[in-house]
Coordinates of C-alpha atoms in Angstrom, one line a residue:
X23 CA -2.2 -15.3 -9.4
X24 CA -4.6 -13.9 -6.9
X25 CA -4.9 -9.6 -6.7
X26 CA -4.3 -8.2 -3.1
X27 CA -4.7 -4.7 -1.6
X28 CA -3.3 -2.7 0.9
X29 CA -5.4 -0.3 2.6
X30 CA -4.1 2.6 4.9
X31 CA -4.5 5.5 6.4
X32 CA -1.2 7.9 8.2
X33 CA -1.3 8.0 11.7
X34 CA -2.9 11.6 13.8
X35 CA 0.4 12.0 15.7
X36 CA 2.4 12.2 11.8
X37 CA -0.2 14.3 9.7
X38 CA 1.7 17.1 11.3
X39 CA 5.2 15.7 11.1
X40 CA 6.1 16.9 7.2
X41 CA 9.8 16.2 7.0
X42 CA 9.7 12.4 8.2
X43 CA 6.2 11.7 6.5
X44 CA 8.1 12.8 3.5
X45 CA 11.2 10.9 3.7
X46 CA 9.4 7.7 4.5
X47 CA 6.9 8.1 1.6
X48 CA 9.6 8.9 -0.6
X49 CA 11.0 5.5 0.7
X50 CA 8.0 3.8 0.2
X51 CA 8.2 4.8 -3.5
X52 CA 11.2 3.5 -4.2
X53 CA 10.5 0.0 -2.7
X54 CA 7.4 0.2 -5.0
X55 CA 10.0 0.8 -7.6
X56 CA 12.3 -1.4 -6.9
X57 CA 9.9 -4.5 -6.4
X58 CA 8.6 -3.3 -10.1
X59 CA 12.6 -3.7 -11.3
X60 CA 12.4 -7.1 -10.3
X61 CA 9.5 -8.0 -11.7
X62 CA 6.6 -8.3 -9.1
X63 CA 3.0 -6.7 -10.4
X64 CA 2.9 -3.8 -7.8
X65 CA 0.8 -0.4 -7.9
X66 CA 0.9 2.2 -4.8
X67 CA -1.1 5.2 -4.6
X68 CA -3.2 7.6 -2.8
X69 CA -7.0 8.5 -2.5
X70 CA -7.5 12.5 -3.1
X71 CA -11.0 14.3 -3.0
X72 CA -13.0 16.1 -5.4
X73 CA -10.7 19.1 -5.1
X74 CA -7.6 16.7 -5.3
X75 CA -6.8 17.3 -2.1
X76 CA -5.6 13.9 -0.1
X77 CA -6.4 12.8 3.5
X78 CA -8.5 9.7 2.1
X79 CA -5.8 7.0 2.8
X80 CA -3.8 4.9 -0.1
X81 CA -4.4 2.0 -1.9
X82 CA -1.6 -0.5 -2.4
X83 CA -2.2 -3.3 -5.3
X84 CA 0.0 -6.4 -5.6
X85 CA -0.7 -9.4 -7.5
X86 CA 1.0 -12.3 -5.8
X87 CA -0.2 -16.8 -5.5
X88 CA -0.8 -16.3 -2.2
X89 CA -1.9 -14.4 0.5
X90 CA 1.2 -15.2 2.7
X91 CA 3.6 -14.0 -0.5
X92 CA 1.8 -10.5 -0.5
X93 CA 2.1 -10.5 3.3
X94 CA 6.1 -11.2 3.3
X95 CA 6.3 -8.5 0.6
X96 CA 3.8 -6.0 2.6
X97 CA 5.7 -6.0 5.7
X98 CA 8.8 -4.3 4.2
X99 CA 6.8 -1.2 3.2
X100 CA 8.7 1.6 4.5
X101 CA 5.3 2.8 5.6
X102 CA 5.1 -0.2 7.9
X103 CA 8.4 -0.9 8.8
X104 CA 8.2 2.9 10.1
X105 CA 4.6 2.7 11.7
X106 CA 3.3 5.9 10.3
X107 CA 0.2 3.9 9.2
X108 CA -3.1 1.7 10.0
X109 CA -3.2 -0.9 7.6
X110 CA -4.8 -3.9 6.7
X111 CA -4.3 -6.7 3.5
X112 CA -7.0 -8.1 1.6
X113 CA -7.6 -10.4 -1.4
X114 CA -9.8 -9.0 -4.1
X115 CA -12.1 -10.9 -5.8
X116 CA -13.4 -10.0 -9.1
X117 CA -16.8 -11.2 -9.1
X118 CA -16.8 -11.5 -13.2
X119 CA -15.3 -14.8 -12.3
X120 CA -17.6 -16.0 -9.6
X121 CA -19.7 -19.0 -10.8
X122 CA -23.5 -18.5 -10.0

């Protein structure tokens, strides 16, 4: 199984639009809990400061085979299915497992 993340940041025009950012975040984490239920390796959160104050983006893990898996899984993130966010998927490699 391969690790892939989801990087994001909200939109400008919702920072200011409380109530619906809300509701779809509050969306968002019941997906993530829901996909947990079912078994899938999945871990959603967001970047704070030094003063815990947030505005850095999130970070969305998923362990999946393939890229294409994580992808079909991704795009039913409230937080895309809503388009309150840039995003982009990546794998991650964990270079402890690079041969040199």
């Amino acid at each position: 199984m391969s690790i892939y993340i989801k990087t994001e940041l909200i939109k400008k025009e919702f920072l200011t639009k409380n109530d619906l950012k809300h509701r779809i975040i509050n969306e968002h984490i019941n997906w993530v809990k829901n996909l947990n239920k079912r078994g899938i390796d999945i871990k959603s959160g967001y970047l704070v400061d030094e003063f815990k104050r947030p505005g850095a983006g999130g970070l969305l893990i998923i362990e999946m085979n393939t890229y294409k898996d994580a992808l079909e899984i991704i795009k039913n993130d409230p937080m895309i299915k809503n388009n309150i966010v840039e995003w982009k998927l990546n794998e991650w490699i964990d270079i402890n497992q690079l041969i040199i």
